[in-house]
C-alpha cells in the first residue's frame, strides 16, 4: 500500500500485472492494457496522476480551498471532489451549463461530487468559454477568496509531471504506446518518459487539430503522432457501433471501458491492426486512463434513446 496526501492506492499495477487482451491478431502482434483504472476506486487513472503534485502544491501553499472546472459527467470533477474530501480541502466546481443546476439528482457524477462536499457554481456555456481569462479569475477571487486553482481536466505542468510516472522502465520493451487524449497533458507526460525507439500514438476524443499544438508545448520528444479518425463525432459522442465494441470487449476480457476515452482508443487500435498499420511483431501497450464513473450517466442517456446500454460488470 502507498499513500498520496491521504489517498490510498489500492493497486499500482506493474508490467507483470498488465492484462493481455484476449483477441487474436495476425503477424505476431501483441496488445497489452495497463490498468491505470485500478489505482483507486474514485480517483483513478490519469486523474490520480494529474492531481498528485497539484494536491501536494496546494498543501505546500497552505491552501484550504480547491476550485476547478468541468461538464455534466466530468471524471475530473468527481475525482477532485473525492480527493478534496479525503485531504480536508473545500472544493468548488465551476460547471458548464446553467440548466444542470436543477438536474443534480438526475446526474450521477454531480450527485457523487456533492455527496463528497463539493459546492457548485453553474455558468452558461458562453461564460465557461472565458474561464481562463483574467476577468473570470478576478470574479472567482472576489466571490471565493483565497484558493488553489486546478485547470479543467487538471491539466498543467504539475499534471504532466504526474503523468510522466505512468510508464516504468519495464515498459521500455513495448514498441508502441497508445493513449486516449482529452486535453493532451496525459500523453505529453507519457511522451516525456518514453524511449526514442518507441512510437507514441494518441487517440483524441475531440474533433479538431488544435491538440497537436497543445502537446508540443509540453512534450520534449517528437516520437508521437495522433490518430484523429476515432472520436465518433466528438467529445461525449457515442453510437451503437462503439457500444457494441465496449460490450464485446468486456465479454471477451472482463475489462470495462469508459465510453468517452479508452473505448475509442481501443476501437482505434483494433481497427489499425486490422488495416495493417502496425509492423509485424509489434508489441503494443495501451493505457487505460479510468473514467468508468461516467458509464452510469451515459447509460441513462442511452436508455432515454432506447439504445443498447454499456455492460460494466
PDB file of C-alpha atoms in Angstrom:
ATOM      1  CA  UNK A   1       0.000   0.000   0.000  1.00  0.00           C
ATOM      2  CA  UNK A   2       1.136   3.557  -0.648  1.00  0.00           C
ATOM      3  CA  UNK A   3      -0.426   6.920   0.038  1.00  0.00           C
ATOM      4  CA  UNK A   4      -0.747  10.307  -1.625  1.00  0.00           C
ATOM      5  CA  UNK A   5      -1.959  13.086   0.638  1.00  0.00           C
ATOM      6  CA  UNK A   6      -4.101  10.556   2.450  1.00  0.00           C
ATOM      7  CA  UNK A   7      -5.451   8.859  -0.694  1.00  0.00           C
ATOM      8  CA  UNK A   8      -4.808   5.126  -0.502  1.00  0.00           C
ATOM      9  CA  UNK A   9      -3.627   3.462  -3.691  1.00  0.00           C
ATOM     10  CA  UNK A  10      -5.301   0.061  -3.711  1.00  0.00           C
ATOM     11  CA  UNK A  11      -3.300  -1.417  -6.558  1.00  0.00           C
ATOM     12  CA  UNK A  12      -0.369   0.017  -8.501  1.00  0.00           C
ATOM     13  CA  UNK A  13      -0.109  -2.299 -11.462  1.00  0.00           C
ATOM     14  CA  UNK A  14       3.322  -3.068 -12.852  1.00  0.00           C
ATOM     15  CA  UNK A  15       4.017  -4.665 -16.194  1.00  0.00           C
ATOM     16  CA  UNK A  16       3.611  -8.222 -14.915  1.00  0.00           C
ATOM     17  CA  UNK A  17       0.097  -7.339 -13.768  1.00  0.00           C
ATOM     18  CA  UNK A  18      -0.970  -5.907 -17.126  1.00  0.00           C
ATOM     19  CA  UNK A  19      -3.810  -7.875 -18.655  1.00  0.00           C
ATOM     20  CA  UNK A  20      -3.276  -9.117 -22.155  1.00  0.00           C
ATOM     21  CA  UNK A  21      -6.361  -8.635 -24.261  1.00  0.00           C
ATOM     22  CA  UNK A  22      -7.913 -11.915 -25.337  1.00  0.00           C
ATOM     23  CA  UNK A  23      -8.109 -11.078 -29.032  1.00  0.00           C
ATOM     24  CA  UNK A  24      -6.153 -12.851 -31.751  1.00  0.00           C
ATOM     25  CA  UNK A  25      -4.122 -10.677 -34.121  1.00  0.00           C
ATOM     26  CA  UNK A  26      -2.087 -11.578 -37.192  1.00  0.00           C
ATOM     27  CA  UNK A  27       1.645 -11.019 -37.711  1.00  0.00           C
ATOM     28  CA  UNK A  28       2.542 -11.869 -34.104  1.00  0.00           C
ATOM     29  CA  UNK A  29       1.200  -8.543 -32.862  1.00  0.00           C
ATOM     30  CA  UNK A  30       0.519  -8.465 -29.112  1.00  0.00           C
ATOM     31  CA  UNK A  31      -1.606  -5.959 -27.244  1.00  0.00           C
ATOM     32  CA  UNK A  32      -1.432  -5.223 -23.515  1.00  0.00           C
ATOM     33  CA  UNK A  33      -3.566  -2.903 -21.403  1.00  0.00           C
ATOM     34  CA  UNK A  34      -2.033  -1.048 -18.456  1.00  0.00           C
ATOM     35  CA  UNK A  35      -4.800  -0.919 -15.849  1.00  0.00           C
ATOM     36  CA  UNK A  36      -4.420   2.619 -14.521  1.00  0.00           C
ATOM     37  CA  UNK A  37      -8.154   2.479 -13.817  1.00  0.00           C
ATOM     38  CA  UNK A  38      -7.381   0.175 -10.870  1.00  0.00           C
ATOM     39  CA  UNK A  39      -5.157   2.635  -8.998  1.00  0.00           C
ATOM     40  CA  UNK A  40      -8.021   3.976  -6.900  1.00  0.00           C
ATOM     41  CA  UNK A  41     -11.802   3.429  -6.959  1.00  0.00           C
ATOM     42  CA  UNK A  42     -12.701   7.138  -7.128  1.00  0.00           C
ATOM     43  CA  UNK A  43      -9.515   8.951  -8.169  1.00  0.00           C
ATOM     44  CA  UNK A  44      -8.483   6.528 -10.867  1.00  0.00           C
ATOM     45  CA  UNK A  45      -6.218   6.514 -13.867  1.00  0.00           C
ATOM     46  CA  UNK A  46      -4.820   9.762 -15.180  1.00  0.00           C
ATOM     47  CA  UNK A  47      -6.926  11.781 -12.717  1.00  0.00           C
ATOM     48  CA  UNK A  48      -4.858  10.378  -9.866  1.00  0.00           C
ATOM     49  CA  UNK A  49      -1.674  11.158 -11.782  1.00  0.00           C
ATOM     50  CA  UNK A  50      -2.755  14.706 -12.594  1.00  0.00           C
ATOM     51  CA  UNK A  51      -3.865  15.517  -9.066  1.00  0.00           C
ATOM     52  CA  UNK A  52      -0.844  14.054  -7.288  1.00  0.00           C
ATOM     53  CA  UNK A  53       1.516  17.026  -7.468  1.00  0.00           C
ATOM     54  CA  UNK A  54      -1.289  19.599  -7.572  1.00  0.00           C
ATOM     55  CA  UNK A  55      -2.519  18.404  -4.172  1.00  0.00           C
ATOM     56  CA  UNK A  56       0.991  18.465  -2.794  1.00  0.00           C
ATOM     57  CA  UNK A  57       1.454  22.015  -4.120  1.00  0.00           C
ATOM     58  CA  UNK A  58      -1.843  23.164  -2.608  1.00  0.00           C
ATOM     59  CA  UNK A  59      -0.784  21.790   0.779  1.00  0.00           C
ATOM     60  CA  UNK A  60       2.647  23.402   0.431  1.00  0.00           C
ATOM     61  CA  UNK A  61       0.974  26.767  -0.234  1.00  0.00           C
ATOM     62  CA  UNK A  62      -1.297  26.150   2.779  1.00  0.00           C
ATOM     63  CA  UNK A  63      -4.441  26.434   0.684  1.00  0.00           C
ATOM     64  CA  UNK A  64      -7.670  25.103   2.115  1.00  0.00           C
ATOM     65  CA  UNK A  65      -9.880  25.516  -0.939  1.00  0.00           C
ATOM     66  CA  UNK A  66      -9.707  23.966  -4.422  1.00  0.00           C
ATOM     67  CA  UNK A  67     -11.546  25.404  -7.425  1.00  0.00           C
ATOM     68  CA  UNK A  68     -11.782  23.578 -10.737  1.00  0.00           C
ATOM     69  CA  UNK A  69     -13.929  23.234 -13.855  1.00  0.00           C
ATOM     70  CA  UNK A  70     -15.908  20.563 -15.683  1.00  0.00           C
ATOM     71  CA  UNK A  71     -19.000  19.466 -17.548  1.00  0.00           C
ATOM     72  CA  UNK A  72     -22.005  17.319 -16.710  1.00  0.00           C
ATOM     73  CA  UNK A  73     -20.242  13.957 -16.371  1.00  0.00           C
ATOM     74  CA  UNK A  74     -16.675  15.114 -15.777  1.00  0.00           C
ATOM     75  CA  UNK A  75     -14.304  12.472 -14.394  1.00  0.00           C
ATOM     76  CA  UNK A  76     -12.151  15.334 -13.165  1.00  0.00           C
ATOM     77  CA  UNK A  77     -14.976  16.911 -11.127  1.00  0.00           C
ATOM     78  CA  UNK A  78     -15.700  13.583  -9.425  1.00  0.00           C
ATOM     79  CA  UNK A  79     -12.006  12.965  -8.717  1.00  0.00           C
ATOM     80  CA  UNK A  80     -11.338  16.436  -7.276  1.00  0.00           C
ATOM     81  CA  UNK A  81     -14.433  16.202  -5.077  1.00  0.00           C
ATOM     82  CA  UNK A  82     -13.306  12.913  -3.551  1.00  0.00           C
ATOM     83  CA  UNK A  83      -9.650  13.935  -3.257  1.00  0.00           C
ATOM     84  CA  UNK A  84     -10.705  17.156  -1.567  1.00  0.00           C
ATOM     85  CA  UNK A  85     -12.856  15.326   0.951  1.00  0.00           C
ATOM     86  CA  UNK A  86     -10.067  12.882   1.792  1.00  0.00           C
ATOM     87  CA  UNK A  87      -7.482  15.647   2.203  1.00  0.00           C
ATOM     88  CA  UNK A  88      -9.601  18.226   4.049  1.00  0.00           C
ATOM     89  CA  UNK A  89      -9.907  20.685   1.177  1.00  0.00           C
ATOM     90  CA  UNK A  90     -13.075  22.623   0.490  1.00  0.00           C
ATOM     91  CA  UNK A  91     -13.919  22.026  -3.169  1.00  0.00           C
ATOM     92  CA  UNK A  92     -15.826  24.193  -5.634  1.00  0.00           C
ATOM     93  CA  UNK A  93     -16.733  23.077  -9.138  1.00  0.00           C
ATOM     94  CA  UNK A  94     -17.467  25.592 -11.882  1.00  0.00           C
ATOM     95  CA  UNK A  95     -19.896  23.609 -14.019  1.00  0.00           C
ATOM     96  CA  UNK A  96     -20.616  24.218 -17.700  1.00  0.00           C
ATOM     97  CA  UNK A  97     -24.365  24.575 -18.292  1.00  0.00           C
ATOM     98  CA  UNK A  98     -26.805  26.542 -16.125  1.00  0.00           C
ATOM     99  CA  UNK A  99     -29.568  24.010 -16.792  1.00  0.00           C
ATOM    100  CA  UNK A 100     -27.659  21.382 -14.787  1.00  0.00           C
ATOM    101  CA  UNK A 101     -28.389  23.160 -11.518  1.00  0.00           C
ATOM    102  CA  UNK A 102     -31.880  21.648 -11.456  1.00  0.00           C
ATOM    103  CA  UNK A 103     -30.626  18.222 -12.556  1.00  0.00           C
ATOM    104  CA  UNK A 104     -28.081  17.354  -9.872  1.00  0.00           C
ATOM    105  CA  UNK A 105     -30.036  14.379  -8.554  1.00  0.00           C
ATOM    106  CA  UNK A 106     -30.517  13.074 -12.081  1.00  0.00           C
ATOM    107  CA  UNK A 107     -26.778  13.227 -12.710  1.00  0.00           C
ATOM    108  CA  UNK A 108     -24.669  10.515 -11.002  1.00  0.00           C
ATOM    109  CA  UNK A 109     -21.405  12.472 -11.386  1.00  0.00           C
ATOM    110  CA  UNK A 110     -22.680  15.714  -9.866  1.00  0.00           C
ATOM    111  CA  UNK A 111     -24.576  13.847  -7.179  1.00  0.00           C
ATOM    112  CA  UNK A 112     -21.413  11.958  -6.195  1.00  0.00           C
ATOM    113  CA  UNK A 113     -19.368  15.190  -6.145  1.00  0.00           C
ATOM    114  CA  UNK A 114     -21.973  16.902  -3.991  1.00  0.00           C
ATOM    115  CA  UNK A 115     -22.007  13.945  -1.580  1.00  0.00           C
ATOM    116  CA  UNK A 116     -18.236  14.415  -1.295  1.00  0.00           C
ATOM    117  CA  UNK A 117     -18.858  18.004  -0.205  1.00  0.00           C
ATOM    118  CA  UNK A 118     -18.235  19.857  -3.458  1.00  0.00           C
ATOM    119  CA  UNK A 119     -20.142  23.104  -3.958  1.00  0.00           C
ATOM    120  CA  UNK A 120     -21.144  24.139  -7.455  1.00  0.00           C
ATOM    121  CA  UNK A 121     -21.314  27.317  -9.476  1.00  0.00           C
ATOM    122  CA  UNK A 122     -23.243  26.739 -12.683  1.00  0.00           C
ATOM    123  CA  UNK A 123     -22.388  29.053 -15.575  1.00  0.00           C
ATOM    124  CA  UNK A 124     -23.590  29.442 -19.133  1.00  0.00           C
ATOM    125  CA  UNK A 125     -21.600  27.896 -21.943  1.00  0.00           C
ATOM    126  CA  UNK A 126     -20.605  31.370 -23.096  1.00  0.00           C
ATOM    127  CA  UNK A 127     -19.287  32.254 -19.648  1.00  0.00           C
ATOM    128  CA  UNK A 128     -17.479  28.929 -19.480  1.00  0.00           C
ATOM    129  CA  UNK A 129     -15.524  29.726 -22.641  1.00  0.00           C
ATOM    130  CA  UNK A 130     -13.992  32.676 -20.771  1.00  0.00           C
ATOM    131  CA  UNK A 131     -12.891  30.643 -17.743  1.00  0.00           C
ATOM    132  CA  UNK A 132      -9.176  31.181 -18.413  1.00  0.00           C
ATOM    133  CA  UNK A 133      -9.392  34.982 -18.685  1.00  0.00           C
ATOM    134  CA  UNK A 134      -8.108  37.376 -16.024  1.00  0.00           C
ATOM    135  CA  UNK A 135     -11.603  38.833 -15.610  1.00  0.00           C
ATOM    136  CA  UNK A 136     -13.101  35.417 -14.822  1.00  0.00           C
ATOM    137  CA  UNK A 137     -10.306  34.722 -12.341  1.00  0.00           C
ATOM    138  CA  UNK A 138     -10.861  38.075 -10.611  1.00  0.00           C
ATOM    139  CA  UNK A 139     -14.561  37.298 -10.233  1.00  0.00           C
ATOM    140  CA  UNK A 140     -13.668  33.978  -8.607  1.00  0.00           C
ATOM    141  CA  UNK A 141     -11.308  35.742  -6.185  1.00  0.00           C
ATOM    142  CA  UNK A 142     -13.996  38.226  -5.202  1.00  0.00           C
ATOM    143  CA  UNK A 143     -16.566  35.505  -4.652  1.00  0.00           C
ATOM    144  CA  UNK A 144     -14.442  32.785  -3.028  1.00  0.00           C
ATOM    145  CA  UNK A 145     -11.368  34.491  -1.605  1.00  0.00           C
ATOM    146  CA  UNK A 146      -8.075  32.592  -1.478  1.00  0.00           C
ATOM    147  CA  UNK A 147      -7.986  29.257  -3.325  1.00  0.00           C
ATOM    148  CA  UNK A 148      -5.819  26.871  -5.328  1.00  0.00           C
ATOM    149  CA  UNK A 149      -6.911  26.729  -8.964  1.00  0.00           C
ATOM    150  CA  UNK A 150      -6.806  23.418 -10.827  1.00  0.00           C
ATOM    151  CA  UNK A 151      -7.453  23.831 -14.581  1.00  0.00           C
ATOM    152  CA  UNK A 152     -10.142  21.931 -16.477  1.00  0.00           C
ATOM    153  CA  UNK A 153      -9.139  18.293 -16.646  1.00  0.00           C
ATOM    154  CA  UNK A 154      -6.378  19.004 -14.127  1.00  0.00           C
ATOM    155  CA  UNK A 155      -4.043  19.929 -16.965  1.00  0.00           C
ATOM    156  CA  UNK A 156      -0.943  21.938 -16.071  1.00  0.00           C
ATOM    157  CA  UNK A 157       2.801  21.361 -15.702  1.00  0.00           C
ATOM    158  CA  UNK A 158       2.297  19.557 -12.379  1.00  0.00           C
ATOM    159  CA  UNK A 159      -0.245  17.247 -14.014  1.00  0.00           C
ATOM    160  CA  UNK A 160       2.249  16.400 -16.738  1.00  0.00           C
ATOM    161  CA  UNK A 161       4.866  15.670 -14.089  1.00  0.00           C
ATOM    162  CA  UNK A 162       2.465  13.176 -12.536  1.00  0.00           C
ATOM    163  CA  UNK A 163       1.661  11.581 -15.902  1.00  0.00           C
ATOM    164  CA  UNK A 164       5.366  11.075 -16.540  1.00  0.00           C
ATOM    165  CA  UNK A 165       5.136   8.397 -13.834  1.00  0.00           C
ATOM    166  CA  UNK A 166       2.608   6.254 -15.719  1.00  0.00           C
ATOM    167  CA  UNK A 167       5.334   4.335 -17.552  1.00  0.00           C
ATOM    168  CA  UNK A 168       8.053   2.414 -15.785  1.00  0.00           C
ATOM    169  CA  UNK A 169      11.393   1.133 -17.028  1.00  0.00           C
ATOM    170  CA  UNK A 170       9.749  -2.276 -17.530  1.00  0.00           C
ATOM    171  CA  UNK A 171       7.531  -0.696 -20.189  1.00  0.00           C
ATOM    172  CA  UNK A 172      10.554   0.045 -22.395  1.00  0.00           C
ATOM    173  CA  UNK A 173      10.088  -3.353 -24.066  1.00  0.00           C
ATOM    174  CA  UNK A 174       6.987  -2.124 -25.912  1.00  0.00           C
ATOM    175  CA  UNK A 175       7.363  -0.829 -29.456  1.00  0.00           C
ATOM    176  CA  UNK A 176       4.167   1.254 -29.373  1.00  0.00           C
ATOM    177  CA  UNK A 177       2.425   3.130 -26.535  1.00  0.00           C
ATOM    178  CA  UNK A 178      -1.191   4.175 -27.097  1.00  0.00           C
ATOM    179  CA  UNK A 179      -3.160   6.729 -25.110  1.00  0.00           C
ATOM    180  CA  UNK A 180      -6.545   8.427 -25.380  1.00  0.00           C
ATOM    181  CA  UNK A 181      -6.498  12.229 -25.392  1.00  0.00           C
ATOM    182  CA  UNK A 182      -8.699  14.882 -23.820  1.00  0.00           C
ATOM    183  CA  UNK A 183      -6.597  17.946 -23.056  1.00  0.00           C
ATOM    184  CA  UNK A 184      -3.250  16.471 -24.099  1.00  0.00           C
ATOM    185  CA  UNK A 185      -1.487  16.529 -20.740  1.00  0.00           C
ATOM    186  CA  UNK A 186      -1.550  12.756 -20.167  1.00  0.00           C
ATOM    187  CA  UNK A 187       0.044  11.931 -23.489  1.00  0.00           C
ATOM    188  CA  UNK A 188       2.577  14.746 -23.002  1.00  0.00           C
ATOM    189  CA  UNK A 189       3.733  13.139 -19.764  1.00  0.00           C
ATOM    190  CA  UNK A 190       3.875   9.729 -21.415  1.00  0.00           C
ATOM    191  CA  UNK A 191       5.905  11.082 -24.342  1.00  0.00           C
ATOM    192  CA  UNK A 192       8.407  12.650 -21.963  1.00  0.00           C
ATOM    193  CA  UNK A 193       9.025   9.320 -20.224  1.00  0.00           C
ATOM    194  CA  UNK A 194       9.370   7.109 -23.305  1.00  0.00           C
ATOM    195  CA  UNK A 195      12.447   5.872 -25.107  1.00  0.00           C
ATOM    196  CA  UNK A 196      13.231   7.041 -28.627  1.00  0.00           C
ATOM    197  CA  UNK A 197      12.764   3.541 -30.057  1.00  0.00           C
ATOM    198  CA  UNK A 198       9.110   3.694 -29.023  1.00  0.00           C
ATOM    199  CA  UNK A 199       6.295   5.230 -31.053  1.00  0.00           C
ATOM    200  CA  UNK A 200       3.549   7.024 -29.136  1.00  0.00           C
ATOM    201  CA  UNK A 201       0.065   7.145 -30.677  1.00  0.00           C
ATOM    202  CA  UNK A 202      -2.640   9.426 -29.350  1.00  0.00           C
ATOM    203  CA  UNK A 203      -6.352   8.963 -29.968  1.00  0.00           C
ATOM    204  CA  UNK A 204      -8.225  12.281 -29.469  1.00  0.00           C
ATOM    205  CA  UNK A 205     -11.787  12.117 -28.192  1.00  0.00           C
ATOM    206  CA  UNK A 206     -12.423  15.630 -29.547  1.00  0.00           C
ATOM    207  CA  UNK A 207     -12.726  16.910 -33.086  1.00  0.00           C
ATOM    208  CA  UNK A 208     -10.217  19.479 -34.349  1.00  0.00           C
ATOM    209  CA  UNK A 209      -6.470  19.787 -34.952  1.00  0.00           C
ATOM    210  CA  UNK A 210      -5.623  22.093 -32.032  1.00  0.00           C
ATOM    211  CA  UNK A 211      -4.351  19.276 -29.799  1.00  0.00           C
ATOM    212  CA  UNK A 212      -1.064  18.886 -31.678  1.00  0.00           C
ATOM    213  CA  UNK A 213      -0.040  22.425 -30.751  1.00  0.00           C
ATOM    214  CA  UNK A 214      -1.067  21.914 -27.123  1.00  0.00           C
ATOM    215  CA  UNK A 215       1.015  18.741 -26.902  1.00  0.00           C
ATOM    216  CA  UNK A 216       4.064  20.386 -28.474  1.00  0.00           C
ATOM    217  CA  UNK A 217       4.072  22.954 -25.667  1.00  0.00           C
ATOM    218  CA  UNK A 218       4.915  20.250 -23.119  1.00  0.00           C
ATOM    219  CA  UNK A 219       6.252  17.181 -24.957  1.00  0.00           C
ATOM    220  CA  UNK A 220      10.043  17.176 -25.142  1.00  0.00           C
ATOM    221  CA  UNK A 221      10.288  14.409 -27.778  1.00  0.00           C
ATOM    222  CA  UNK A 222       8.913  14.022 -31.277  1.00  0.00           C
ATOM    223  CA  UNK A 223       8.275  10.262 -31.371  1.00  0.00           C
ATOM    224  CA  UNK A 224       4.487  10.636 -31.451  1.00  0.00           C
ATOM    225  CA  UNK A 225       1.519  11.076 -33.743  1.00  0.00           C
ATOM    226  CA  UNK A 226      -2.248  11.471 -33.461  1.00  0.00           C
ATOM    227  CA  UNK A 227      -4.897   9.212 -34.976  1.00  0.00           C
ATOM    228  CA  UNK A 228      -7.860  11.555 -35.300  1.00  0.00           C
ATOM    229  CA  UNK A 229     -10.411   9.302 -37.015  1.00  0.00           C
ATOM    230  CA  UNK A 230     -11.781   7.612 -33.907  1.00  0.00           C
ATOM    231  CA  UNK A 231     -13.579  10.377 -31.984  1.00  0.00           C
ATOM    232  CA  UNK A 232     -17.039   9.077 -33.018  1.00  0.00           C
ATOM    233  CA  UNK A 233     -18.353  12.577 -33.621  1.00  0.00           C
ATOM    234  CA  UNK A 234     -16.544  14.433 -30.848  1.00  0.00           C
ATOM    235  CA  UNK A 235     -16.299  14.682 -27.090  1.00  0.00           C
ATOM    236  CA  UNK A 236     -19.059  12.793 -25.298  1.00  0.00           C
ATOM    237  CA  UNK A 237     -20.419  11.398 -28.567  1.00  0.00           C
ATOM    238  CA  UNK A 238     -21.170   7.706 -28.880  1.00  0.00           C
ATOM    239  CA  UNK A 239     -23.083   5.409 -31.228  1.00  0.00           C
ATOM    240  CA  UNK A 240     -24.303   1.811 -31.390  1.00  0.00           C
ATOM    241  CA  UNK A 241     -21.085   0.624 -33.045  1.00  0.00           C
ATOM    242  CA  UNK A 242     -18.980   1.842 -30.111  1.00  0.00           C
ATOM    243  CA  UNK A 243     -21.424   0.468 -27.516  1.00  0.00           C
ATOM    244  CA  UNK A 244     -21.275  -2.957 -29.178  1.00  0.00           C
ATOM    245  CA  UNK A 245     -17.474  -2.780 -29.191  1.00  0.00           C
ATOM    246  CA  UNK A 246     -17.373  -1.880 -25.474  1.00  0.00           C
ATOM    247  CA  UNK A 247     -19.708  -4.755 -24.608  1.00  0.00           C
ATOM    248  CA  UNK A 248     -17.946  -7.289 -26.837  1.00  0.00           C
ATOM    249  CA  UNK A 249     -14.619  -6.242 -25.343  1.00  0.00           C
ATOM    250  CA  UNK A 250     -15.968  -6.716 -21.827  1.00  0.00           C
ATOM    251  CA  UNK A 251     -17.405 -10.140 -22.646  1.00  0.00           C
ATOM    252  CA  UNK A 252     -14.040 -11.290 -24.025  1.00  0.00           C
ATOM    253  CA  UNK A 253     -11.708  -9.730 -21.439  1.00  0.00           C
ATOM    254  CA  UNK A 254     -13.865  -8.816 -18.393  1.00  0.00           C
ATOM    255  CA  UNK A 255     -12.280  -5.354 -18.627  1.00  0.00           C
ATOM    256  CA  UNK A 256     -14.717  -2.396 -18.635  1.00  0.00           C
ATOM    257  CA  UNK A 257     -14.012   0.547 -20.935  1.00  0.00           C
ATOM    258  CA  UNK A 258     -15.328   4.062 -20.458  1.00  0.00           C
ATOM    259  CA  UNK A 259     -17.378   5.476 -23.376  1.00  0.00           C
ATOM    260  CA  UNK A 260     -15.527   8.816 -23.656  1.00  0.00           C
ATOM    261  CA  UNK A 261     -11.827   7.973 -23.833  1.00  0.00           C
ATOM    262  CA  UNK A 262     -10.384   4.466 -23.515  1.00  0.00           C
ATOM    263  CA  UNK A 263     -13.054   2.715 -25.585  1.00  0.00           C
ATOM    264  CA  UNK A 264     -12.390   4.985 -28.566  1.00  0.00           C
ATOM    265  CA  UNK A 265      -8.658   4.362 -28.261  1.00  0.00           C
ATOM    266  CA  UNK A 266      -9.139   0.580 -28.093  1.00  0.00           C
ATOM    267  CA  UNK A 267     -11.522   0.642 -31.054  1.00  0.00           C
ATOM    268  CA  UNK A 268      -8.900   2.605 -32.980  1.00  0.00           C
ATOM    269  CA  UNK A 269      -6.061   0.243 -32.072  1.00  0.00           C
ATOM    270  CA  UNK A 270      -8.005  -2.846 -33.128  1.00  0.00           C
ATOM    271  CA  UNK A 271      -9.050  -1.155 -36.372  1.00  0.00           C
ATOM    272  CA  UNK A 272      -5.468  -0.119 -37.159  1.00  0.00           C
ATOM    273  CA  UNK A 273      -4.253  -3.669 -36.501  1.00  0.00           C
ATOM    274  CA  UNK A 274      -6.846  -4.988 -38.945  1.00  0.00           C
ATOM    275  CA  UNK A 275      -5.725  -2.420 -41.535  1.00  0.00           C
ATOM    276  CA  UNK A 276      -2.066  -3.459 -41.237  1.00  0.00           C
ATOM    277  CA  UNK A 277      -0.855  -0.232 -39.658  1.00  0.00           C
ATOM    278  CA  UNK A 278       1.412  -1.938 -37.092  1.00  0.00           C
ATOM    279  CA  UNK A 279       4.547  -3.752 -38.326  1.00  0.00           C
ATOM    280  CA  UNK A 280       4.939  -7.487 -37.815  1.00  0.00           C
ATOM    281  CA  UNK A 281       5.926  -8.366 -34.258  1.00  0.00           C
ATOM    282  CA  UNK A 282       4.739  -5.076 -32.775  1.00  0.00           C
ATOM    283  CA  UNK A 283       4.254  -5.107 -29.025  1.00  0.00           C
ATOM    284  CA  UNK A 284       1.608  -2.535 -28.121  1.00  0.00           C
ATOM    285  CA  UNK A 285       0.872  -1.107 -24.685  1.00  0.00           C
ATOM    286  CA  UNK A 286      -2.435   0.741 -24.320  1.00  0.00           C
ATOM    287  CA  UNK A 287      -3.094   2.903 -21.252  1.00  0.00           C
ATOM    288  CA  UNK A 288      -6.465   2.532 -19.524  1.00  0.00           C
ATOM    289  CA  UNK A 289      -6.968   6.038 -18.112  1.00  0.00           C
ATOM    290  CA  UNK A 290     -10.026   5.236 -15.987  1.00  0.00           C
ATOM    291  CA  UNK A 291     -13.200   7.292 -16.253  1.00  0.00           C
ATOM    292  CA  UNK A 292     -15.523   4.389 -15.525  1.00  0.00           C
ATOM    293  CA  UNK A 293     -17.730   6.550 -13.286  1.00  0.00           C
ATOM    294  CA  UNK A 294     -19.116   8.118 -16.467  1.00  0.00           C
ATOM    295  CA  UNK A 295     -20.777   4.877 -17.562  1.00  0.00           C
ATOM    296  CA  UNK A 296     -23.799   5.449 -15.294  1.00  0.00           C
ATOM    297  CA  UNK A 297     -24.531   8.811 -16.844  1.00  0.00           C
ATOM    298  CA  UNK A 298     -24.027   7.518 -20.385  1.00  0.00           C
ATOM    299  CA  UNK A 299     -26.350   4.581 -19.734  1.00  0.00           C
ATOM    300  CA  UNK A 300     -29.081   6.965 -18.602  1.00  0.00           C
ATOM    301  CA  UNK A 301     -28.674   8.801 -21.911  1.00  0.00           C
ATOM    302  CA  UNK A 302     -28.721   5.547 -23.914  1.00  0.00           C
ATOM    303  CA  UNK A 303     -31.804   4.332 -22.052  1.00  0.00           C
ATOM    304  CA  UNK A 304     -33.686   7.530 -22.929  1.00  0.00           C
ATOM    305  CA  UNK A 305     -32.785   6.940 -26.574  1.00  0.00           C
ATOM    306  CA  UNK A 306     -33.896   3.286 -26.348  1.00  0.00           C
ATOM    307  CA  UNK A 307     -30.380   2.181 -27.293  1.00  0.00           C
ATOM    308  CA  UNK A 308     -28.299  -0.723 -26.037  1.00  0.00           C
ATOM    309  CA  UNK A 309     -26.595   0.117 -22.728  1.00  0.00           C
ATOM    310  CA  UNK A 310     -22.995  -0.429 -21.661  1.00  0.00           C
ATOM    311  CA  UNK A 311     -22.140  -3.516 -19.641  1.00  0.00           C
ATOM    312  CA  UNK A 312     -19.707  -2.634 -16.860  1.00  0.00           C
ATOM    313  CA  UNK A 313     -19.869  -5.635 -14.525  1.00  0.00           C
TER     314      UNK A 313
END
